[in-house]
Coordinates of C-alpha atoms and ligand atoms in Angstrom, one line a residue:
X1 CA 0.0 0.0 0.0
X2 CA 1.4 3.8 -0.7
X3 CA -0.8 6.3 -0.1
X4 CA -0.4 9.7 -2.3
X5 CA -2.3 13.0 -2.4
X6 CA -3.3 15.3 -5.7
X7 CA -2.2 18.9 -4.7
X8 CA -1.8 21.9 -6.2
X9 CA 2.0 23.0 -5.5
X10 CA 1.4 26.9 -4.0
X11 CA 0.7 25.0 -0.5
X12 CA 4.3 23.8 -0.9
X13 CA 5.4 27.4 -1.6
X14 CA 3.9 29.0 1.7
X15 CA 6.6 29.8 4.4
X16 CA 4.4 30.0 7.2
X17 CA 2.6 26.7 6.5
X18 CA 4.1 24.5 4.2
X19 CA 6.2 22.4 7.1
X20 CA 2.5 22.0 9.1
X21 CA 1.1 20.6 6.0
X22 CA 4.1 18.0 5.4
X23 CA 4.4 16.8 8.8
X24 CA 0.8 16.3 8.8
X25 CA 1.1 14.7 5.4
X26 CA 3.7 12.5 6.7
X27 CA 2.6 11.5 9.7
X28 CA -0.7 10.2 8.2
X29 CA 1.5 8.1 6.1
X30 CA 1.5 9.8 2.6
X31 CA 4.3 8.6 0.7
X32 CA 4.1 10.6 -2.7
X33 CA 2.6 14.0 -3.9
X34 CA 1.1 14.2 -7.4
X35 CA 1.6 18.2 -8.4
X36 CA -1.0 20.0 -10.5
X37 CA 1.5 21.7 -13.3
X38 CA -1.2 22.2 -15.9
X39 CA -4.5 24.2 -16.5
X40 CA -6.3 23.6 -19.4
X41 CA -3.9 25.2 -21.0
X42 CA -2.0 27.2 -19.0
X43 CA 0.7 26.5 -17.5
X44 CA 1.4 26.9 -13.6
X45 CA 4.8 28.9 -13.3
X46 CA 8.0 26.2 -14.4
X47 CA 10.2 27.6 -11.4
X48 CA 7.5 27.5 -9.0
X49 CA 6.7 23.9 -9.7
X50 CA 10.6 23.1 -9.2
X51 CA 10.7 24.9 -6.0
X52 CA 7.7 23.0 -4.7
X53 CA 8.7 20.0 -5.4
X54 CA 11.9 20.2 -4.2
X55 CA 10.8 20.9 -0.9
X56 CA 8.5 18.3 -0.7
X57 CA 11.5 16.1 -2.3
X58 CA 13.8 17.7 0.8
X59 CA 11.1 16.2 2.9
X60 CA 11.2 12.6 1.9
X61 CA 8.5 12.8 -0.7
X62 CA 8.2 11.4 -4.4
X63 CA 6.5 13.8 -6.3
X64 CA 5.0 13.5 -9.6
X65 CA 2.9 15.2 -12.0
X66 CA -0.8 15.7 -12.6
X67 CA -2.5 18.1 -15.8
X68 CA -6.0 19.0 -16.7
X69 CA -5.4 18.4 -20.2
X70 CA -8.7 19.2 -21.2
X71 CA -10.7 21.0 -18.7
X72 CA -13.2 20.1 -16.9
X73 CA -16.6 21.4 -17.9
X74 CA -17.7 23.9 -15.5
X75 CA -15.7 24.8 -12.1
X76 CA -14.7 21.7 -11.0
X77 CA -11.8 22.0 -9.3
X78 CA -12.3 24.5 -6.7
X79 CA -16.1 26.8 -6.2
X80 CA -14.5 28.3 -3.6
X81 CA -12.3 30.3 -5.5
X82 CA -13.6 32.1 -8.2
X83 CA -10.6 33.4 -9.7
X84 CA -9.4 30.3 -10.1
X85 CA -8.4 30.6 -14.6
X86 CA -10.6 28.6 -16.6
X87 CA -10.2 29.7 -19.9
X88 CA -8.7 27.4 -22.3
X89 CA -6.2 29.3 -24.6
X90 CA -7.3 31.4 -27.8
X91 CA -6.0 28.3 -30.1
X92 CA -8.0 25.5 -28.9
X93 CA -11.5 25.7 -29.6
X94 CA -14.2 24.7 -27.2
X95 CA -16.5 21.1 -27.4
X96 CA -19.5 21.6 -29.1
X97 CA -22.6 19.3 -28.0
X98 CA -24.6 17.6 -30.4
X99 CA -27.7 19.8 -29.9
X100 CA -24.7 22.4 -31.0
X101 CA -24.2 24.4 -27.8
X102 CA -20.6 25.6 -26.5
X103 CA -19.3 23.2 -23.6
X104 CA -17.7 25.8 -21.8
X105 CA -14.1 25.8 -20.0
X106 CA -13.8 22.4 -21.8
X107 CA -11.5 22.2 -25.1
X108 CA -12.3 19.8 -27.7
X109 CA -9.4 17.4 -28.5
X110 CA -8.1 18.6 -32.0
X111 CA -4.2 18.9 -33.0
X112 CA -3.4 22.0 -31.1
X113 CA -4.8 20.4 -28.0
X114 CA -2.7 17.1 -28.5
X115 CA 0.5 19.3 -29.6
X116 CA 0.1 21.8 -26.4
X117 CA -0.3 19.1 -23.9
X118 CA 2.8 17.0 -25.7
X119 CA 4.9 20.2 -25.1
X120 CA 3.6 20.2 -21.5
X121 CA 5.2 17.1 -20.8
X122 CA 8.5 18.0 -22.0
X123 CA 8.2 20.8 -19.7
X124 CA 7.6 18.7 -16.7
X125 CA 9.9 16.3 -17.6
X126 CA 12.7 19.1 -17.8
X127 CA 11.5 20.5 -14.7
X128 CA 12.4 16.7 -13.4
X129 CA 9.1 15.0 -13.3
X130 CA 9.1 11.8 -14.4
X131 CA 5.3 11.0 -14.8
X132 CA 2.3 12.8 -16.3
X133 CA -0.8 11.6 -14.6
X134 CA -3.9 13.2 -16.6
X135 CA -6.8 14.2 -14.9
X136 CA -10.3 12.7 -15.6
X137 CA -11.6 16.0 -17.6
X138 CA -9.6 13.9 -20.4
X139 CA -12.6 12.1 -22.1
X140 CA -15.3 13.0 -24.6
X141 CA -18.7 13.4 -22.6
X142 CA -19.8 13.7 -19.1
X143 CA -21.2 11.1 -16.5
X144 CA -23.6 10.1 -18.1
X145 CA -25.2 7.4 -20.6
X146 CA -24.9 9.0 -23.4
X147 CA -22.4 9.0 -26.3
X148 CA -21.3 12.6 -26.8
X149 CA -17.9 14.5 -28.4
X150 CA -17.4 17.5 -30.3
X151 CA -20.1 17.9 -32.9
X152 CA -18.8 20.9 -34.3
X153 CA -18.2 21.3 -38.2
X154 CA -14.4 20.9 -38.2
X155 CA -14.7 18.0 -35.7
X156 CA -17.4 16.0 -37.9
X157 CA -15.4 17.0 -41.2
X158 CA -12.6 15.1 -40.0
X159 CA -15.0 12.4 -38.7
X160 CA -16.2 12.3 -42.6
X161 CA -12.7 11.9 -43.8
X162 CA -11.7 9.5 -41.8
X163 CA -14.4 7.1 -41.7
X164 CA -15.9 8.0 -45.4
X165 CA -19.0 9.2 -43.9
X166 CA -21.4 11.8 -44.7
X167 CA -23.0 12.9 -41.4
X168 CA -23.6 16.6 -40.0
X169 CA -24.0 16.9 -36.4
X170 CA -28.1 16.7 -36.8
X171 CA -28.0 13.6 -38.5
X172 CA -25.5 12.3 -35.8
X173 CA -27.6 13.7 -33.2
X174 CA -30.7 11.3 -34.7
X175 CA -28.0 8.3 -34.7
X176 CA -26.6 8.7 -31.2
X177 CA -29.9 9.6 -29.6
X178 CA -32.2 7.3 -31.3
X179 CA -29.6 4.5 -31.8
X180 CA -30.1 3.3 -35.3
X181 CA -27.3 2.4 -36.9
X182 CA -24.6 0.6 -34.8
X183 CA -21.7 0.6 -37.1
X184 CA -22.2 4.6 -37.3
X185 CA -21.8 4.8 -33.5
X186 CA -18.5 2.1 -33.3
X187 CA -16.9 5.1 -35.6
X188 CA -18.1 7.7 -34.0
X189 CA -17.1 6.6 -30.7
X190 CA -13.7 5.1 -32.3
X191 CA -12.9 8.7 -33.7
X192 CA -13.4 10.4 -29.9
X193 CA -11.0 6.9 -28.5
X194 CA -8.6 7.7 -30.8
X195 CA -8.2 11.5 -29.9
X196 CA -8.3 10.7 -26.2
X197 CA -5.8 8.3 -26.6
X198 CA -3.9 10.4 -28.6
X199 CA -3.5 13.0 -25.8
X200 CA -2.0 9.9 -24.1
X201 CA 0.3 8.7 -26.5
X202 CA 1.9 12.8 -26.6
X203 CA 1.9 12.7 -23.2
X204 CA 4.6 9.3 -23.3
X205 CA 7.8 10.7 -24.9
X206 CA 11.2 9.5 -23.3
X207 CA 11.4 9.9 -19.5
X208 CA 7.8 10.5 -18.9
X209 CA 5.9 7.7 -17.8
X210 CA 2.0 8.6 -18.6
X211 CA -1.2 8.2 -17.0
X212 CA -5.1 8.7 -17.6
X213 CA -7.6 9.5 -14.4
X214 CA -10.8 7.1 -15.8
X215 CA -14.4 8.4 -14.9
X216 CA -16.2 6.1 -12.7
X217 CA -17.8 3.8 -15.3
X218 CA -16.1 5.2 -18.1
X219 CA -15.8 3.4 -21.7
X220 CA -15.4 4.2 -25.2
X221 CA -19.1 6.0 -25.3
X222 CA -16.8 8.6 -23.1
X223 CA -13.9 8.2 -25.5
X224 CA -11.8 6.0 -23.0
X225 CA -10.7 2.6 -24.7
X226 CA -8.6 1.3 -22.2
X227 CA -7.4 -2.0 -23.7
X228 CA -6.5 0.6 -26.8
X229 CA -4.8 3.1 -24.6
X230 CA -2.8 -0.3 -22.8
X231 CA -1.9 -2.1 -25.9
X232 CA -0.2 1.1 -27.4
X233 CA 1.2 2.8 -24.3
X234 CA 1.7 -0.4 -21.6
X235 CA 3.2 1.4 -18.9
X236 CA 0.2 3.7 -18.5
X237 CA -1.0 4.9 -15.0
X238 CA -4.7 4.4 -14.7
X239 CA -6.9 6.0 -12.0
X240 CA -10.4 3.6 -11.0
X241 CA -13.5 4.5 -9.3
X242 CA -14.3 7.8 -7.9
X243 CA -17.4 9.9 -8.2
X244 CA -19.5 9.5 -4.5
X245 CA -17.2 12.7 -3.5
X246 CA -19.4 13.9 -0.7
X247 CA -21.7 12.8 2.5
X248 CA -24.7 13.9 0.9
X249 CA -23.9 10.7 -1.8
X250 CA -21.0 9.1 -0.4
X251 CA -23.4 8.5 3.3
X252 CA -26.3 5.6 0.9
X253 CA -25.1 2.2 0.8
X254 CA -25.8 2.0 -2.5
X255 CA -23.4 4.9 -3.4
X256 CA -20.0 3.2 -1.7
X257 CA -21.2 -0.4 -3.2
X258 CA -21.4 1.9 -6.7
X259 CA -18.0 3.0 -6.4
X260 CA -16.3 -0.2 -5.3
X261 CA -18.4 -1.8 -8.2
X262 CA -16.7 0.7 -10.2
X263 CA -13.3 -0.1 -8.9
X264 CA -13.4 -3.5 -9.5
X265 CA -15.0 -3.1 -12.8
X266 CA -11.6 -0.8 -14.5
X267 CA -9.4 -3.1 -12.5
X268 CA -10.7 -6.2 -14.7
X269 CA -9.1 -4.1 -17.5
X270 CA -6.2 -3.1 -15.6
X271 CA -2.6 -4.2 -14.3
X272 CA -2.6 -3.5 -10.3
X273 CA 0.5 -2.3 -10.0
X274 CA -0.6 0.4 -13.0
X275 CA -4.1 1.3 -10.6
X276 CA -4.7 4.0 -8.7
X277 CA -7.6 4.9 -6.6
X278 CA -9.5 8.3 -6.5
X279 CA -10.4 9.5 -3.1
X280 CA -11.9 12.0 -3.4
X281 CA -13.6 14.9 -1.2
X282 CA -15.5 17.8 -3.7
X283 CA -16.4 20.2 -3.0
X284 CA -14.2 21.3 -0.2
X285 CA -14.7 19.9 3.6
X286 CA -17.8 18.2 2.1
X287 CA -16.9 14.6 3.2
X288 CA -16.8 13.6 6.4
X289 CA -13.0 12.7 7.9
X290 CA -14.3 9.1 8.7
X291 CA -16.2 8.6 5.3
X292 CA -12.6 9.4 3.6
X293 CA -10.6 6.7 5.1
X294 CA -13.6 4.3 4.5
X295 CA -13.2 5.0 0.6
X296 CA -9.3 4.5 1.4
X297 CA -10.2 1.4 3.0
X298 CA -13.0 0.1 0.3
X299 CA -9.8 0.8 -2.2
X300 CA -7.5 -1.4 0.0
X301 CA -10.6 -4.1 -0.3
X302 CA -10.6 -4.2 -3.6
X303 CA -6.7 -4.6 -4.3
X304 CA -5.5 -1.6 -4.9
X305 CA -1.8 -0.7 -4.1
X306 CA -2.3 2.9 -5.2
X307 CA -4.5 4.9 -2.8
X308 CA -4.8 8.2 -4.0
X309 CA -6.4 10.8 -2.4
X310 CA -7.8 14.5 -4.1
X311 CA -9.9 17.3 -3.0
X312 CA -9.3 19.4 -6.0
X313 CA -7.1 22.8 -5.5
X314 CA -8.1 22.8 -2.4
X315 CA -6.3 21.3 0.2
X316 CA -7.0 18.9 3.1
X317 CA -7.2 20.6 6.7
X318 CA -5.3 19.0 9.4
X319 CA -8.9 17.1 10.4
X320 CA -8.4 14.6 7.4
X321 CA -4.8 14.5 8.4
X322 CA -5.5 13.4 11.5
X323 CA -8.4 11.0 10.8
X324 CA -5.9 9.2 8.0
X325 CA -2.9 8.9 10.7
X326 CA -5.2 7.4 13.4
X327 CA -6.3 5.2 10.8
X328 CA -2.9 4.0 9.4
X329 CA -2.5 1.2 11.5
X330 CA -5.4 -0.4 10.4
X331 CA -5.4 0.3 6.8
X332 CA -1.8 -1.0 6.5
X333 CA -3.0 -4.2 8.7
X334 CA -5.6 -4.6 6.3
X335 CA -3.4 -4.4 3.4
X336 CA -0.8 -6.7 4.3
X337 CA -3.3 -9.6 5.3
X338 CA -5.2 -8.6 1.9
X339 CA -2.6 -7.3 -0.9
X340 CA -1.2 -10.0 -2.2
X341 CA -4.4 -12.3 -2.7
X342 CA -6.5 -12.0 -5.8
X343 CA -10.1 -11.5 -5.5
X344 CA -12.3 -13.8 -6.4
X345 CA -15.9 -12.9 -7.9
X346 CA -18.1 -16.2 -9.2
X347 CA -21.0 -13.6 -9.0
X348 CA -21.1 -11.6 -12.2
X349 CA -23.6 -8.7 -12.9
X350 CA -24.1 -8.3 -16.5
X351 CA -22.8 -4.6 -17.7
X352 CA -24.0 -4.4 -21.3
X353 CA -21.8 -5.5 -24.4
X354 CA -20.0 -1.9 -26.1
X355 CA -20.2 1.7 -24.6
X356 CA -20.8 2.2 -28.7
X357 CA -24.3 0.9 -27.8
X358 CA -24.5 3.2 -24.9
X359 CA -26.9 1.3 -22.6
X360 CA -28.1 1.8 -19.0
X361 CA -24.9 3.3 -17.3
X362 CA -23.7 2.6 -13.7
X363 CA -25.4 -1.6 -13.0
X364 CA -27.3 -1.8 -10.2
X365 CA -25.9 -2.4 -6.8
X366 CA -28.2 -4.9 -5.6
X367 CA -25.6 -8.3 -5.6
X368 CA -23.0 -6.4 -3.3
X369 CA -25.7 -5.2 -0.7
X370 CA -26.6 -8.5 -0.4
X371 CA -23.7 -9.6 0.3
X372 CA -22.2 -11.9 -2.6
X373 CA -18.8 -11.9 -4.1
X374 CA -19.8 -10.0 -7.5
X375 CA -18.0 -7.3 -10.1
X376 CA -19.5 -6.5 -13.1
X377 CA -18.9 -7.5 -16.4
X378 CA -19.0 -7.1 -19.6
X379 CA -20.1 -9.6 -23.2
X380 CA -16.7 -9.3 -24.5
X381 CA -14.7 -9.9 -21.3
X382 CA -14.3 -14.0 -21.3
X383 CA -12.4 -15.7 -19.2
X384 CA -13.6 -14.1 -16.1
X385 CA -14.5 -17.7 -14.8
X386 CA -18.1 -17.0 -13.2
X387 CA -20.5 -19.0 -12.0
X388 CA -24.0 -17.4 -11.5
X389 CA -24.7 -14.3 -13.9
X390 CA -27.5 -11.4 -12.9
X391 CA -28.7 -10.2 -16.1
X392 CA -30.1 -7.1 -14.7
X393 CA -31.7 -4.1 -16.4
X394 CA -32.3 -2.7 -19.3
X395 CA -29.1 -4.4 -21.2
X396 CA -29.6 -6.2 -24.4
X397 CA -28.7 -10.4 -24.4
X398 CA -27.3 -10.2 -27.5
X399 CA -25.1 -12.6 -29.8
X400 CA -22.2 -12.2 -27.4
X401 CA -23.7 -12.7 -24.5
X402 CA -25.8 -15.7 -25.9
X403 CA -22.0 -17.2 -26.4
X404 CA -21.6 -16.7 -23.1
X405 CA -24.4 -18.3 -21.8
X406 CA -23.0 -21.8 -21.5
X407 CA -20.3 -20.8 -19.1
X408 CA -22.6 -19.7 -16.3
X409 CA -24.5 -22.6 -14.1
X410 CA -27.3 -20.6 -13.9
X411 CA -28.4 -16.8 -15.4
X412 CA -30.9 -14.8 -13.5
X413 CA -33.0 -12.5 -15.6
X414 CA -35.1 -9.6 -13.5
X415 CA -38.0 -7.9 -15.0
X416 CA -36.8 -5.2 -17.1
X417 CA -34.0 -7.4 -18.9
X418 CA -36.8 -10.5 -19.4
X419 CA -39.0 -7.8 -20.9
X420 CA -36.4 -6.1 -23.0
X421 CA -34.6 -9.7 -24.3
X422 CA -38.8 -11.7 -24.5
X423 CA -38.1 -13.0 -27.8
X424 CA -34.8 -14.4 -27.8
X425 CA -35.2 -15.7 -24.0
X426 CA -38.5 -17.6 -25.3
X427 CA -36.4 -19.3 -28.0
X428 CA -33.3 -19.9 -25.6
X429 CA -35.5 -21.4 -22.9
X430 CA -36.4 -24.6 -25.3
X431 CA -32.8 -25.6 -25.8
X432 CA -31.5 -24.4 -22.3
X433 CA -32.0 -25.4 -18.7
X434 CA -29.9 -22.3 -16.7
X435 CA -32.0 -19.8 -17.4
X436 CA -34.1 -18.6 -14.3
X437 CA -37.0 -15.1 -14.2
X438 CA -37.0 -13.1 -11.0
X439 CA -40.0 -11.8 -10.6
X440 CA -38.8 -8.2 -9.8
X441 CA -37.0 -5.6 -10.7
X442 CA -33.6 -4.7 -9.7
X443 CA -33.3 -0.6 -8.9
X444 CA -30.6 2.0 -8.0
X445 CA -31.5 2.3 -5.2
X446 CA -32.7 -1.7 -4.0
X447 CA -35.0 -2.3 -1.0
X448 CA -34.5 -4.7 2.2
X449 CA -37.0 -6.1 1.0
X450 CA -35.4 -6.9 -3.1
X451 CA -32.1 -7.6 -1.2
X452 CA -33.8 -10.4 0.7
X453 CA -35.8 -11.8 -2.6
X454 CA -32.6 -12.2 -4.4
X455 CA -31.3 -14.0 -1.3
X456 CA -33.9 -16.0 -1.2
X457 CA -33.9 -16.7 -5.2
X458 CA -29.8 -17.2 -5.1
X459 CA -30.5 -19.8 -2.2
X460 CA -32.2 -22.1 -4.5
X461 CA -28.9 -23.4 -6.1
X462 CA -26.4 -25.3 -4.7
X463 CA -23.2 -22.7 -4.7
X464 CA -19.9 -23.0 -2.6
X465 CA -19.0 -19.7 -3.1
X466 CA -19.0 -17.7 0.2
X467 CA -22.5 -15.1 0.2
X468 CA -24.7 -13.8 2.8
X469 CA -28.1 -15.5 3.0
X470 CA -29.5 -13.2 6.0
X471 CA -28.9 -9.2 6.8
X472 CA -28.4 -6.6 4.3
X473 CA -25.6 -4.1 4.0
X474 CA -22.9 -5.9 3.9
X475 CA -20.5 -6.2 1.8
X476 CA -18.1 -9.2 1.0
X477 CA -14.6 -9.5 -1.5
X478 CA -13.5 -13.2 -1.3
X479 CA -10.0 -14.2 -1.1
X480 CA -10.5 -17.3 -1.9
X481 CA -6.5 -18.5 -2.1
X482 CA -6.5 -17.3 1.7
X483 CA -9.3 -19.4 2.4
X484 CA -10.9 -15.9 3.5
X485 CA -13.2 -13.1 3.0
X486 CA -13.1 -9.6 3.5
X487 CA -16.2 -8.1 5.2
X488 CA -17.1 -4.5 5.4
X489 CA -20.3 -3.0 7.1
X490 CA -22.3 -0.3 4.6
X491 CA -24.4 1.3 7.4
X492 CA -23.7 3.7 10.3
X493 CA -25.6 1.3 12.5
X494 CA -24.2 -2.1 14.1
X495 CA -25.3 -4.2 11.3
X496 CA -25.7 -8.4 11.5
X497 CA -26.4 -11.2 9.5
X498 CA -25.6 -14.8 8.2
X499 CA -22.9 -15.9 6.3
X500 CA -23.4 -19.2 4.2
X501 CA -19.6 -20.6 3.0
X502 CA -19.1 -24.2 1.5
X503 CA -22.2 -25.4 3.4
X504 CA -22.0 -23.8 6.7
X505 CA -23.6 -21.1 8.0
X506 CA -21.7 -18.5 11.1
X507 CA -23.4 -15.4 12.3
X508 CA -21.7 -11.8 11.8
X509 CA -21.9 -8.9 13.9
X510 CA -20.2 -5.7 12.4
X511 CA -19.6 -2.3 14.2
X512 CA -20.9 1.1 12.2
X513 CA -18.8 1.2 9.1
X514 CA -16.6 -1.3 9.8
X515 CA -14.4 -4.3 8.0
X516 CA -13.6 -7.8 9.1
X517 CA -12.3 -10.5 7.7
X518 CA -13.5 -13.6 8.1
X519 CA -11.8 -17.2 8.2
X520 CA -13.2 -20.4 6.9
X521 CA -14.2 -21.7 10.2
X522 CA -16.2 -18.3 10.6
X523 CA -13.5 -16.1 13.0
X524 CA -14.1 -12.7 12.5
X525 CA -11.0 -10.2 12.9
X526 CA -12.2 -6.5 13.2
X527 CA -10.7 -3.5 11.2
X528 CA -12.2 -1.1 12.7
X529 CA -11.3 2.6 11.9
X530 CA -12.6 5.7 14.4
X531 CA -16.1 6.5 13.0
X532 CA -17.9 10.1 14.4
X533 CA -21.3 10.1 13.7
Ligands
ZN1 ZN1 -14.8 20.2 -32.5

């Protein structure tokens, strides 16, 4: 485990407080600074950035680089400070949306864009920096479902060229929204992959060792490709899961399951030692201290090495400092019983087949709050080795995932994904016997009562694989090598139920936002991390 925090560098320039902030820094265990050198477009001061990091270098810290390549549309780095320069620069030109409005503060990627943030990298790397990790406003659309880019008339001339098209931005506006014609929306999304990517590969020149910050649930609808971006660039630095950045999100069950489903999602795509988490607090002081170690901890879960933390320009006040050093004993416990085992998950939860097809986005929580050993996949991803799929939501069981059907001992369909796939399930239930109907509906934001049903439903078959059977809420990563599992508690209430493992069944009791881990012959040992309610 290292843990590492995003920063700008003027902190590291400020007699009367910089040595508070390291010593807090350090004594909370962080091992490596990442230094913001790069604006959309403008660059922070060359000499400045030297000076800050050597002092934090003169300190015992690594420090590397981070850039906003892009921007981020709309102030999302720091609303307390309005001054703070958003303008890209007079030579880029801004992302156009495909109803044809301006995407302010946010550049579109086009040649300048790739040329200025390849020049940026020299830069750093002369100012000593030996990697470029670039931040998450690097992509093509926002959080969301929907497949987006630059639709403006330079952007979809080159599109034309390229792909010997003929579209404008209204008739890709019909395409992308109404979904007609897949093999139009494979380019299109293709052409924004490539460009991201691009920023990437301009970013890797000799001495610089790259890196991209990935949205929570980001694919190629978003412009991210990242078996693209790995097979041209292997040494690439990837950042997983973020997003629940505050209590008022971060506090629902549903929201941490979300964003350690999101984690373990990228990290199927991943190399560990090449993943890094995002812990994030934004806006400022809007997390609570506890609720940040407990992502740092959720990251540790789901094996990663990496934790990372960020809270945009704005930096950490001695609170979080304090709540991470009190914690360090723990998390590093954790980590050395947990690091070196991979996780197991024979639960998979169906997560559509292409982000070219841009279905529902962000699955469904529901498997993780009730307690089984799941990550969500996707039709192309084989060899994942799972047992019992959850084909849940509005995704479409197409030809891939029909291949896929053998491998599974039994595939659960809920409501929506029986209603949307009626013709092809009728056909496949004649020649099939692994096919079973829930008769509900798996939601965003599941019920005790759903969470139970699907225990109930999953308790029908005769599975090995370590689950809970009884209690909601918590949530379980199998090591199965170890012949253990990690337990963590989702609620800020004492929180117990049963856990069913190769036949056996052992009662759990778990403190407010806690994490165990549990043993085959049911011993629990507690992780428990200071929580202030
Ligand atoms: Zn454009």
């Amino acid at each position: 485990m290292k843990l590492q925090y995003s920063m700008a560098h003027e902190p590291l320039l400020d007699v009367n407080s910089r040595d508070t902030l390291v010593a807090n820094m350090k004594k909370a265990g962080i091992e490596k600074i990442w230094i913001a050198g790069f604006f959309s477009g403008n660059m922070v001061d060359i000499e400045e950035l030297k000076q800050a990091k050597a002092f934090a270098e003169s300190h015992g810290l690594e420090v590397g680089a981070v850039t906003i390549p892009i921007g981020h549309p709309g102030n999302a780095l720091n609303p307390d400070d309005p001054d703070l320069d958003l303008e890209i620069p007079k030579h880029w030109h801004y992302r156009v949306d495909s109803r044809g409005e301006t995407v302010y503060y946010c550049g579109a990627i086009d040649a300048c864009l790739i040329e200025d943030n390849g020049k940026v990298a020299k830069q750093l790397r002369d100012a000593g920096f030996k990697e470029v990790f670039l931040d998450d406003d690097l992509r093509a659309g926002n959080f969301n479902e929907f497949i987006e880019g630059c639709y403006c008339e330079a952007c979809v001339t080159e599109f034309n060229a390229i792909y010997g098209r003929q579209e404008t931005r209204e008739s890709l506006l019909v395409q992308v929204s109404q979904k007609l014609n897949a093999e139009v929306m494979k380019d299109w999304v293709a052409f924004q992959c490539v460009k991201v990517t691009d920023v990437v590969k301009a970013t890797d020149i000799e001495g610089v060792q790259p890196g991209i910050m990935v949205m929570h649930f980001g694919d190629e609808r978003h412009g991210i490709d990242i078996p693209s971006i790995r097979e041209q660039i292997p040494d690439t630095l990837f950042r997983v899961g973020e997003y629940q950045f505050n209590d008022a999100r971060f506090t629902n069950p549903h929201a941490k399951a979300e964003e350690l489903l999101g984690i373990i999602y990228h990290l199927s795509f991943i190399d560990k030692k090449f993943a890094y988490s995002e812990s994030t607090i934004f806006p400022p002081r809007s997390l609570k201290e506890h609720n940040l170690v407990y992502k740092a901890m959720l990251a540790i879960t789901a094996g990663l090495e990496n934790v990372l933390f960020m809270s945009g320009t704005w930096v950490l006040e001695e609170s979080y400092w304090h709540a991470i050093a009190v914690a360090l004993p723990v998390m590093r416990e954790l980590d050395r019983e947990t690091a070196n085992v991979p996780r197991e998950y024979p639960v998979h939860l169906a997560y559509g087949t292409h982000g070219a097809y841009a279905e529902a986005f962000v699955p469904t929580s529901l498997p993780l709050l009730a307690g089984m050993p799941v990550k969500a996949v996707r039709s192309d991803q084989s060899g994942e080795g799972g047992e019992l799929l959850l084909f849940f939501g509005d995704y479409q069981f197409g030809a891939q995932w029909q291949e896929q059907l053998p491998r599974y001992k039994q595939v659960v369909f809920d409501q929506a994904a029986a209603t949307k796939n009626k013709d092809i399930l009728q056909q496949l239930q004649l020649t099939t016997n692994n096919i079973t109907f829930w008769d509900q509906q798996a939601t965003a934001k599941p019920s005790v009562e759903q969470i139970s049903s699907l225990q109930r439903l999953v308790a029908q078959g005769s599975w090995n694989f370590p689950r809970f059977v009884e209690g909601n809420h918590i949530g379980l990563v199998w090591l199965k090598d170890s012949g253990k599992c990690i337990l963590f508690n989702l609620l800020e209430t004492v929180n117990q139920g049963i856990l069913h493992w190769a036949g056996r069944q052992y009662p759990i009791l778990l403190q407010p936002l806690s994490f165990a881990i549990v043993d085959g012959e049911g011993a629990v040992t507690a992780y428990h991390t200071e929580v202030a309610l």
